[in-house]
CSV table of C-alpha atoms and ligand atoms in Angstrom, one decimal:
chain,number,residue,atom,x,y,z
A,2,MET,CA,112.8,138.1,111.8
A,3,THR,CA,109.7,137.9,110.7
A,4,VAL,CA,107.9,134.8,108.6
A,5,PHE,CA,108.0,137.1,105.6
A,6,ASN,CA,111.5,138.4,105.3
A,7,SER,CA,112.7,135.2,106.3
A,8,PRO,CA,115.9,134.2,103.3
A,9,SER,CA,114.0,131.0,103.0
A,10,PHE,CA,110.5,132.1,103.2
A,11,ASP,CA,110.6,132.2,99.3
A,12,SER,CA,106.1,132.0,98.8
A,13,HIS,CA,105.5,129.5,100.9
A,14,GLU,CA,102.0,128.6,100.7
A,15,LEU,CA,101.6,128.1,104.6
A,16,VAL,CA,103.5,128.3,107.6
A,17,ALA,CA,101.3,127.5,110.5
A,18,PHE,CA,102.1,127.3,114.6
A,19,LYS,CA,101.2,125.4,117.2
A,20,GLU,CA,101.1,125.9,120.8
A,21,ASP,CA,99.9,123.5,123.4
A,22,ALA,CA,100.2,124.4,127.6
A,23,ARG,CA,98.9,120.6,128.4
A,24,SER,CA,101.7,118.6,126.8
A,25,GLY,CA,104.4,121.4,126.0
A,26,LEU,CA,104.4,120.9,122.4
A,27,ARG,CA,105.3,124.0,120.5
A,28,ALA,CA,105.5,123.3,116.2
A,29,ILE,CA,105.9,124.9,113.5
A,30,ILE,CA,104.8,123.2,109.8
A,31,ALA,CA,105.9,124.7,106.8
A,32,VAL,CA,104.5,124.2,103.2
A,33,HIS,CA,106.1,125.4,100.6
A,34,ASN,CA,104.7,124.3,97.1
A,35,THR,CA,102.2,121.5,96.6
A,36,ALA,CA,101.2,122.1,92.8
A,37,LEU,CA,103.0,118.4,92.3
A,38,GLY,CA,100.6,117.0,95.6
A,39,PRO,CA,100.4,117.1,99.0
A,40,ALA,CA,103.6,118.5,100.8
A,41,LEU,CA,105.6,115.2,102.6
A,42,GLY,CA,108.5,115.9,104.6
A,43,GLY,CA,110.1,114.9,107.9
A,44,CYS,CA,109.1,115.7,111.4
A,45,ARG,CA,112.2,117.2,112.9
A,46,PHE,CA,112.2,117.1,116.9
A,47,TYR,CA,115.4,119.2,117.9
A,48,PRO,CA,116.8,121.8,121.2
A,49,TYR,CA,117.1,125.0,118.6
A,50,GLY,CA,118.3,128.0,120.5
A,51,SER,CA,115.7,130.0,119.3
A,52,ASP,CA,112.2,130.5,117.7
A,53,GLU,CA,113.4,131.9,114.9
A,54,GLN,CA,116.2,129.4,114.2
A,55,ALA,CA,113.4,127.2,114.4
A,56,LEU,CA,111.3,128.6,111.9
A,57,GLU,CA,114.5,128.9,109.3
A,58,ASP,CA,115.1,125.6,109.3
A,59,VAL,CA,111.9,124.7,109.1
A,60,LEU,CA,111.2,126.8,106.0
A,61,ARG,CA,114.8,125.7,104.4
A,62,LEU,CA,114.1,122.5,104.8
A,63,SER,CA,110.5,122.4,103.4
A,64,ARG,CA,112.0,124.2,100.1
A,65,GLY,CA,114.3,121.7,99.9
A,66,MET,CA,111.9,119.2,99.9
A,67,SER,CA,109.6,120.6,97.4
A,68,TYR,CA,113.2,120.4,94.8
A,69,LYS,CA,113.7,116.8,96.1
A,70,SER,CA,110.8,115.7,95.5
A,71,ALA,CA,110.0,117.0,92.1
A,72,LEU,CA,113.2,115.9,90.9
A,73,ALA,CA,112.6,111.9,92.3
A,74,GLY,CA,109.7,112.5,90.0
A,75,LEU,CA,107.3,111.6,92.8
A,76,PRO,CA,103.2,113.5,93.1
A,77,LEU,CA,104.6,115.2,95.9
A,78,GLY,CA,104.9,118.6,97.3
A,79,GLY,CA,107.6,120.3,100.1
A,80,GLY,CA,107.2,120.4,103.3
A,81,LYS,CA,108.4,119.9,106.6
A,82,ALA,CA,107.3,120.4,110.3
A,83,VAL,CA,109.7,120.6,113.7
A,84,ILE,CA,108.9,120.4,117.1
A,85,ILE,CA,111.3,122.8,119.4
A,86,GLY,CA,112.7,120.9,122.7
A,87,ASP,CA,115.2,117.9,123.4
A,88,PRO,CA,113.5,115.0,121.8
A,89,ALA,CA,115.6,113.2,125.2
A,90,SER,CA,113.9,114.4,128.2
A,91,GLN,CA,110.5,116.7,126.5
A,92,LYS,CA,109.0,113.8,123.9
A,93,SER,CA,105.8,112.2,125.5
A,94,ARG,CA,102.7,110.4,124.3
A,95,GLN,CA,100.7,113.3,125.0
A,96,LEU,CA,102.9,115.7,122.8
A,97,LEU,CA,103.6,113.8,120.1
A,98,LEU,CA,99.1,113.3,120.0
A,99,ALA,CA,99.3,116.9,120.0
A,100,MET,CA,101.5,117.2,117.5
A,101,GLY,CA,99.0,114.5,115.2
A,102,GLU,CA,96.0,116.6,115.7
A,103,PHE,CA,98.4,119.9,114.3
A,104,ILE,CA,98.8,117.6,111.3
A,105,GLU,CA,95.3,116.5,111.2
A,106,GLY,CA,94.3,120.2,111.3
A,107,LEU,CA,95.9,121.2,108.1
A,108,ASN,CA,93.3,118.6,106.3
A,109,GLY,CA,96.3,116.7,104.3
A,110,GLN,CA,98.3,119.8,102.9
A,111,TYR,CA,101.0,118.4,105.0
A,112,ILE,CA,102.0,114.8,105.3
A,113,THR,CA,104.7,113.8,108.2
A,114,ALA,CA,107.3,111.5,108.6
A,115,GLU,CA,110.5,110.4,110.7
A,116,ASP,CA,113.3,112.7,110.7
A,117,SER,CA,116.3,113.5,113.4
A,118,GLY,CA,114.8,113.3,116.5
A,119,THR,CA,111.5,111.3,115.9
A,120,GLY,CA,111.3,107.9,114.9
A,121,VAL,CA,109.1,104.7,113.2
A,122,ALA,CA,107.4,104.4,117.1
A,123,ASP,CA,107.2,108.6,117.1
A,124,MET,CA,105.0,108.3,114.2
A,125,LYS,CA,103.0,105.3,115.2
A,126,VAL,CA,102.0,107.8,118.1
A,127,ILE,CA,101.3,110.5,115.9
A,128,GLY,CA,99.3,108.1,113.6
A,129,GLU,CA,96.4,107.5,116.4
A,130,ARG,CA,95.2,110.8,115.6
A,131,THR,CA,96.0,112.0,112.4
A,132,THR,CA,95.9,109.8,108.8
A,133,TYR,CA,98.7,112.0,107.3
A,134,VAL,CA,101.6,110.0,108.5
A,135,SER,CA,104.1,107.7,106.6
A,136,GLY,CA,107.0,106.0,107.3
A,137,VAL,CA,105.0,103.1,109.7
A,138,MET,CA,104.2,100.8,107.6
A,139,ASP,CA,104.1,97.3,109.6
A,140,GLY,CA,105.2,94.5,108.2
A,141,SER,CA,107.4,95.9,105.4
A,142,ARG,CA,110.9,94.4,104.8
A,143,PHE,CA,112.5,97.3,106.9
A,144,GLY,CA,110.0,98.3,109.4
A,145,GLY,CA,109.6,101.9,108.0
A,146,ASP,CA,113.3,102.9,107.9
A,147,PRO,CA,114.0,104.6,104.9
A,148,SER,CA,117.9,104.4,104.9
A,149,PRO,CA,118.0,100.9,103.1
A,150,TYR,CA,116.3,102.9,100.2
A,151,THR,CA,118.6,106.2,100.3
A,152,ALA,CA,121.5,103.7,100.4
A,153,GLN,CA,120.2,102.1,96.9
A,154,GLY,CA,119.9,105.5,95.7
A,155,VAL,CA,123.3,106.7,96.3
A,156,PHE,CA,124.3,103.4,95.3
A,157,CYS,CA,122.8,103.8,92.0
A,158,GLY,CA,123.7,107.4,91.6
A,159,ILE,CA,127.7,106.5,92.1
A,160,LYS,CA,127.4,103.9,89.4
A,161,ALA,CA,125.7,107.0,87.1
A,162,ALA,CA,128.7,109.3,88.0
A,163,CYS,CA,130.9,106.5,87.2
A,164,ALA,CA,129.6,105.9,83.8
A,165,PHE,CA,129.1,109.1,82.8
A,166,ARG,CA,133.2,110.2,84.0
A,167,HIS,CA,134.9,107.0,83.4
A,168,LYS,CA,132.2,105.2,80.7
A,169,ALA,CA,132.6,102.0,83.2
A,170,ASN,CA,129.8,100.2,83.5
A,171,SER,CA,131.1,98.3,86.6
A,172,LEU,CA,132.2,98.8,89.8
A,173,LYS,CA,134.9,96.5,90.3
A,174,GLY,CA,137.9,98.0,91.6
A,175,VAL,CA,136.6,101.5,91.9
A,176,ARG,CA,137.6,103.1,95.4
A,177,VAL,CA,135.0,104.6,97.2
A,178,ALA,CA,135.7,107.1,100.8
A,179,ILE,CA,132.5,107.2,102.5
A,180,GLN,CA,132.4,109.7,105.4
A,181,GLY,CA,129.8,107.9,108.4
A,182,ALA,CA,129.5,104.7,108.9
A,183,GLY,CA,125.6,105.5,110.1
A,184,SER,CA,122.4,103.5,108.6
A,185,VAL,CA,122.7,104.8,105.0
A,186,GLY,CA,126.9,104.4,105.3
A,187,ARG,CA,126.5,100.8,106.4
A,188,HIS,CA,123.8,99.4,103.8
A,189,LEU,CA,125.9,101.2,101.0
A,190,THR,CA,129.2,99.7,101.7
A,191,ALA,CA,126.8,96.2,101.6
A,192,LEU,CA,125.8,97.3,98.2
A,193,LEU,CA,129.1,98.7,96.9
A,194,VAL,CA,131.1,95.7,98.6
A,195,ALA,CA,128.8,93.1,96.9
A,196,ALA,CA,129.5,95.1,93.4
A,197,GLY,CA,133.1,94.4,94.0
A,198,ALA,CA,134.5,98.2,95.2
A,199,GLU,CA,136.8,98.6,97.2
A,200,VAL,CA,135.5,100.9,100.4
A,201,PHE,CA,137.1,102.7,102.8
A,202,ILE,CA,134.9,104.4,105.7
A,203,ALA,CA,135.6,106.8,108.5
A,204,ASP,CA,133.5,107.1,111.7
A,205,ILE,CA,133.6,109.5,115.1
A,206,ASN,CA,131.3,106.3,116.6
A,207,ALA,CA,133.7,103.3,117.0
A,208,ALA,CA,130.6,101.2,117.1
A,209,ASN,CA,129.0,101.6,113.6
A,210,LEU,CA,133.0,101.7,112.5
A,211,ALA,CA,133.1,98.1,113.5
A,212,LEU,CA,129.7,97.1,111.7
A,213,ALA,CA,130.9,98.6,108.8
A,214,GLN,CA,134.5,96.7,109.2
A,215,ALA,CA,132.2,93.5,109.5
A,216,LEU,CA,130.9,94.4,106.0
A,217,GLY,CA,133.7,94.0,104.1
A,218,ALA,CA,135.2,98.1,104.2
A,219,LYS,CA,138.5,99.3,105.6
A,220,THR,CA,138.4,101.8,107.9
A,221,VAL,CA,140.2,105.3,107.4
A,222,ALA,CA,140.5,108.1,110.1
A,223,VAL,CA,138.1,110.6,110.6
A,224,ALA,CA,140.5,113.5,109.5
A,225,ASP,CA,141.6,111.7,106.3
A,226,VAL,CA,138.8,110.5,104.5
A,227,LEU,CA,138.1,113.7,103.0
A,228,SER,CA,141.4,114.0,101.5
A,229,MET,CA,142.0,110.2,100.3
A,230,ASP,CA,142.8,109.3,97.7
A,231,ALA,CA,139.5,107.5,95.7
A,232,ASP,CA,137.4,107.2,92.9
A,233,VAL,CA,134.5,108.7,94.4
A,234,LEU,CA,134.2,110.4,97.7
A,235,ALA,CA,130.5,109.7,99.6
A,236,PRO,CA,129.8,112.2,102.3
A,237,CYS,CA,127.3,110.1,104.7
A,238,ALA,CA,127.5,111.9,108.1
A,239,MET,CA,126.5,115.3,108.3
A,240,GLY,CA,126.1,118.7,106.3
A,241,ALA,CA,128.1,121.5,105.1
A,242,VAL,CA,131.0,119.1,105.3
A,243,ILE,CA,132.6,120.7,101.5
A,244,ASP,CA,133.4,124.1,102.9
A,245,GLU,CA,136.0,126.8,101.9
A,246,GLN,CA,138.9,124.8,103.8
A,247,THR,CA,137.8,121.6,102.9
A,248,VAL,CA,137.1,122.0,99.0
A,249,GLY,CA,140.9,121.9,97.9
A,250,VAL,CA,141.5,118.8,99.9
A,251,ILE,CA,139.5,116.5,97.7
A,252,LYS,CA,141.4,114.3,95.9
A,253,ALA,CA,138.3,112.1,94.4
A,254,GLY,CA,136.9,112.9,91.1
A,255,ILE,CA,133.4,112.6,91.8
A,256,VAL,CA,131.4,113.5,95.2
A,257,ALA,CA,128.4,111.6,95.3
A,258,GLY,CA,126.9,110.6,98.6
A,259,ALA,CA,123.9,110.8,101.2
A,260,ALA,CA,124.4,113.6,103.3
A,261,ASN,CA,121.9,116.6,103.0
A,262,ASN,CA,123.7,119.7,102.3
A,263,GLN,CA,126.7,118.8,101.5
A,264,LEU,CA,128.0,122.2,100.1
A,265,ALA,CA,128.4,125.0,103.0
A,266,GLN,CA,127.8,128.1,100.3
A,267,VAL,CA,126.7,127.8,96.8
A,268,ILE,CA,130.0,128.8,95.7
A,269,GLN,CA,131.6,125.4,96.2
A,270,GLY,CA,129.5,123.9,93.7
A,271,GLU,CA,131.5,126.1,91.4
A,272,GLN,CA,134.6,125.4,93.2
A,273,LEU,CA,134.1,121.7,92.7
A,274,ARG,CA,133.1,122.0,89.0
A,275,GLN,CA,136.8,124.2,88.4
A,276,ARG,CA,138.7,121.8,90.1
A,277,GLY,CA,136.8,119.3,87.7
A,278,ILE,CA,135.3,117.2,90.3
A,279,LEU,CA,131.7,116.0,89.5
A,280,TYR,CA,129.2,116.5,92.1
A,281,ALA,CA,126.0,114.7,92.5
A,282,PRO,CA,123.4,117.2,93.8
A,283,ASP,CA,122.9,116.0,97.4
A,284,PHE,CA,119.2,116.2,97.1
A,285,VAL,CA,119.0,114.2,93.8
A,286,ILE,CA,121.1,111.4,94.7
A,287,ASN,CA,119.6,110.8,98.5
A,288,ALA,CA,116.3,110.9,97.1
A,289,GLY,CA,115.8,107.0,97.9
A,290,GLY,CA,114.1,108.1,101.2
A,291,ILE,CA,111.7,110.1,100.1
A,292,ILE,CA,110.4,107.4,97.4
A,293,ASP,CA,110.3,105.1,99.4
A,294,VAL,CA,108.3,107.1,102.0
A,295,TYR,CA,105.9,108.0,99.5
A,296,TYR,CA,105.2,104.0,98.5
A,297,GLN,CA,104.9,103.1,101.9
A,298,ARG,CA,101.9,105.5,101.9
A,299,ALA,CA,100.5,104.6,99.0
A,300,GLU,CA,100.8,101.4,100.0
A,301,GLY,CA,103.3,100.5,97.1
A,302,SER,CA,105.4,97.4,96.9
A,303,SER,CA,108.7,97.5,98.0
A,304,GLU,CA,109.7,96.0,94.5
A,305,LYS,CA,108.0,99.6,92.9
A,306,SER,CA,109.8,101.4,95.4
A,307,ALA,CA,112.9,100.0,94.7
A,308,ALA,CA,112.4,100.6,90.9
A,309,HIS,CA,111.5,104.5,91.1
A,310,VAL,CA,114.7,104.4,93.2
A,311,GLU,CA,116.9,103.3,90.4
A,312,THR,CA,115.1,106.1,88.3
A,313,ILE,CA,117.9,108.4,90.4
A,314,ALA,CA,120.2,107.4,87.8
A,315,ASP,CA,118.6,108.3,84.2
A,316,THR,CA,117.9,111.8,86.3
A,317,LEU,CA,121.5,112.1,87.2
A,318,GLN,CA,123.0,111.8,84.0
A,319,ARG,CA,120.8,114.4,82.4
A,320,ILE,CA,121.6,116.7,85.5
A,321,PHE,CA,125.3,115.7,84.3
A,322,ARG,CA,124.9,116.1,80.8
A,323,ARG,CA,123.2,119.5,81.0
A,324,ALA,CA,125.6,120.6,83.3
A,325,GLU,CA,128.4,119.9,81.1
A,326,HIS,CA,126.7,121.3,78.2
A,327,THR,CA,125.9,124.7,79.8
A,328,GLY,CA,128.7,125.1,82.3
A,329,GLU,CA,126.7,125.4,85.0
A,330,THR,CA,127.1,123.6,88.2
A,331,THR,CA,125.4,120.7,88.6
A,332,ALA,CA,123.8,121.7,91.6
A,333,ARG,CA,122.1,124.8,89.7
A,334,VAL,CA,121.2,122.7,86.9
A,335,ALA,CA,119.6,120.2,89.2
A,336,GLU,CA,117.3,123.1,90.5
A,337,LEU,CA,116.2,124.6,87.6
A,338,LEU,CA,115.4,121.3,86.3
A,339,ALA,CA,113.1,120.7,89.4
A,340,GLU,CA,111.4,124.3,89.2
A,341,GLU,CA,110.7,123.4,86.0
A,342,ARG,CA,108.6,120.5,87.2
A,343,PHE,CA,106.9,122.4,90.5
A,344,LEU,CA,106.2,126.0,89.1
A,345,ALA,CA,105.3,124.6,85.6
A,346,PRO,CA,103.8,121.6,86.7
A,347,VAL,CA,103.1,118.2,84.6
A,348,LYS,CA,100.4,116.1,86.3
A,349,ILE,CA,102.8,113.4,87.8
A,350,ALA,CA,100.6,110.0,87.7
A,351,ALA,CA,100.6,108.6,91.7
A,352,ALA,CA,101.4,105.2,92.2
B,4,NAD,P1,122.9,108.1,110.7
B,4,NAD,O1,122.9,109.1,111.8
B,4,NAD,O2,122.2,106.9,111.2
B,4,NAD,O3,124.2,108.2,110.9
B,4,NAD,C1,125.2,109.2,110.6
B,4,NAD,C2,126.6,108.4,110.9
B,4,NAD,O4,127.5,109.6,111.0
B,4,NAD,C3,127.3,108.3,112.3
B,4,NAD,O5,127.5,106.7,112.1
B,4,NAD,C4,127.5,109.2,113.1
B,4,NAD,O6,128.5,108.7,114.3
B,4,NAD,C5,128.7,109.5,111.8
B,4,NAD,N1,129.1,110.8,112.0
B,4,NAD,C6,128.9,111.9,112.8
B,4,NAD,N2,129.9,113.3,112.0
B,4,NAD,C7,130.9,112.4,111.8
B,4,NAD,C8,132.6,112.5,111.3
B,4,NAD,N3,132.6,113.8,111.6
B,4,NAD,N4,133.1,112.1,110.5
B,4,NAD,C9,132.5,110.5,110.6
B,4,NAD,N5,131.6,110.1,111.0
B,4,NAD,C10,130.4,111.2,111.5
B,4,NAD,O7,122.7,108.9,109.8
B,4,NAD,P2,121.8,108.2,108.2
B,4,NAD,O8,120.3,107.6,108.4
B,4,NAD,O9,122.8,107.4,107.8
B,4,NAD,O10,122.0,109.4,107.5
B,4,NAD,C11,123.6,109.6,107.2
B,4,NAD,C12,123.3,111.2,105.9
B,4,NAD,O11,122.3,111.3,105.2
B,4,NAD,C13,122.6,112.2,107.2
B,4,NAD,O12,123.1,113.3,106.5
B,4,NAD,C14,121.0,112.5,106.5
B,4,NAD,O13,120.4,113.5,107.1
B,4,NAD,C15,120.9,111.9,105.1
B,4,NAD,N6,119.6,111.2,104.5
B,4,NAD,C16,119.4,110.2,105.5
B,4,NAD,C17,118.5,109.5,104.5
B,4,NAD,C18,118.1,108.2,105.5
B,4,NAD,O14,117.0,107.5,104.7
B,4,NAD,N7,118.4,108.0,106.2
B,4,NAD,C19,117.5,110.5,103.6
B,4,NAD,C20,118.1,111.4,103.0
B,4,NAD,C21,119.4,111.7,103.8
């Protein structure tokens, strides 16, 4: 496969490759679209099976960030970086510094942040070589971790979906099944419990499950969570959870959760629609993290960040209404709305 015939190339503005023999760094940075602003997206450190897989992943994720940031109303474009290797054995200070130099060399077209395989501490090392890094703000409420804001966005999205579907403004007594008691799942649990919802949660990790239980969630078996008789299903674990097999077992009338790429294929969006299930597109509802990362870099306050996250509810309401009107899937409507913004951009004011 070459860059140009990759299915995810989609007119990327820039794809840059870096090999640094001294530190062992092998990395790719992809910048999809900068019409609304510099491309901000996480730096993933993952032991890809091949260079082709790494390229495909970075292009797919970078393109996805153009859509996510445009829909979040941020003056940002879409980009992503991948470091090819096993973070457990190959991550070193020298390698992260080399990554910082790679990013710096792009003169701000790409701004990095943490992603799977990298964390706040790594961003601080990368930041020794480049200013184009976010998610490292010292002294912030959560020390750079965006997951509380992602959870806040999902919480707002669940409220918006319940208001649209049931004309209900309260979550009191609403039954929410959460798949995944990780950072986002647990923050979401706390918000839902405080709002009077009944939370059921499943996780393969017993320690995380116990932490969620302590916050007031009831536990449910991993095998049963998708088919739970709940009002809302919130996938907060991994991607492609709604596939040909699972799409038919969902009993909840609303699917609204944080996991990226929840639909295994585009067709599952249509299948959910035909089953009368309201789907909050993942790249809209889980934008709280990127919003926070943006405000950390723009040195905005956590209050500004939280207020911006609340706007996810309005965006979702708009998508739900338009999808109901046109008969398209909510995911398709969200894509069209994003393209209206970044293909014919109106200038969005910076914070
Ligand atoms: P995390 O790694 O902290 O938590 C994920 C949890 O899911 C873990 O506890 C894990 O044990 C559990 N899990 C894995 N497979 C499972 C399965 N089959 N059944 C049940 N539980 C399972 O991750 P996170 O930061 O909480 O993020 C959750 C999801 O949201 C991820 O898909 C992530 O990509 C997405 N997301 C996160 C953020 C953020 O700010 N953290 C932002 C946008 C999207």
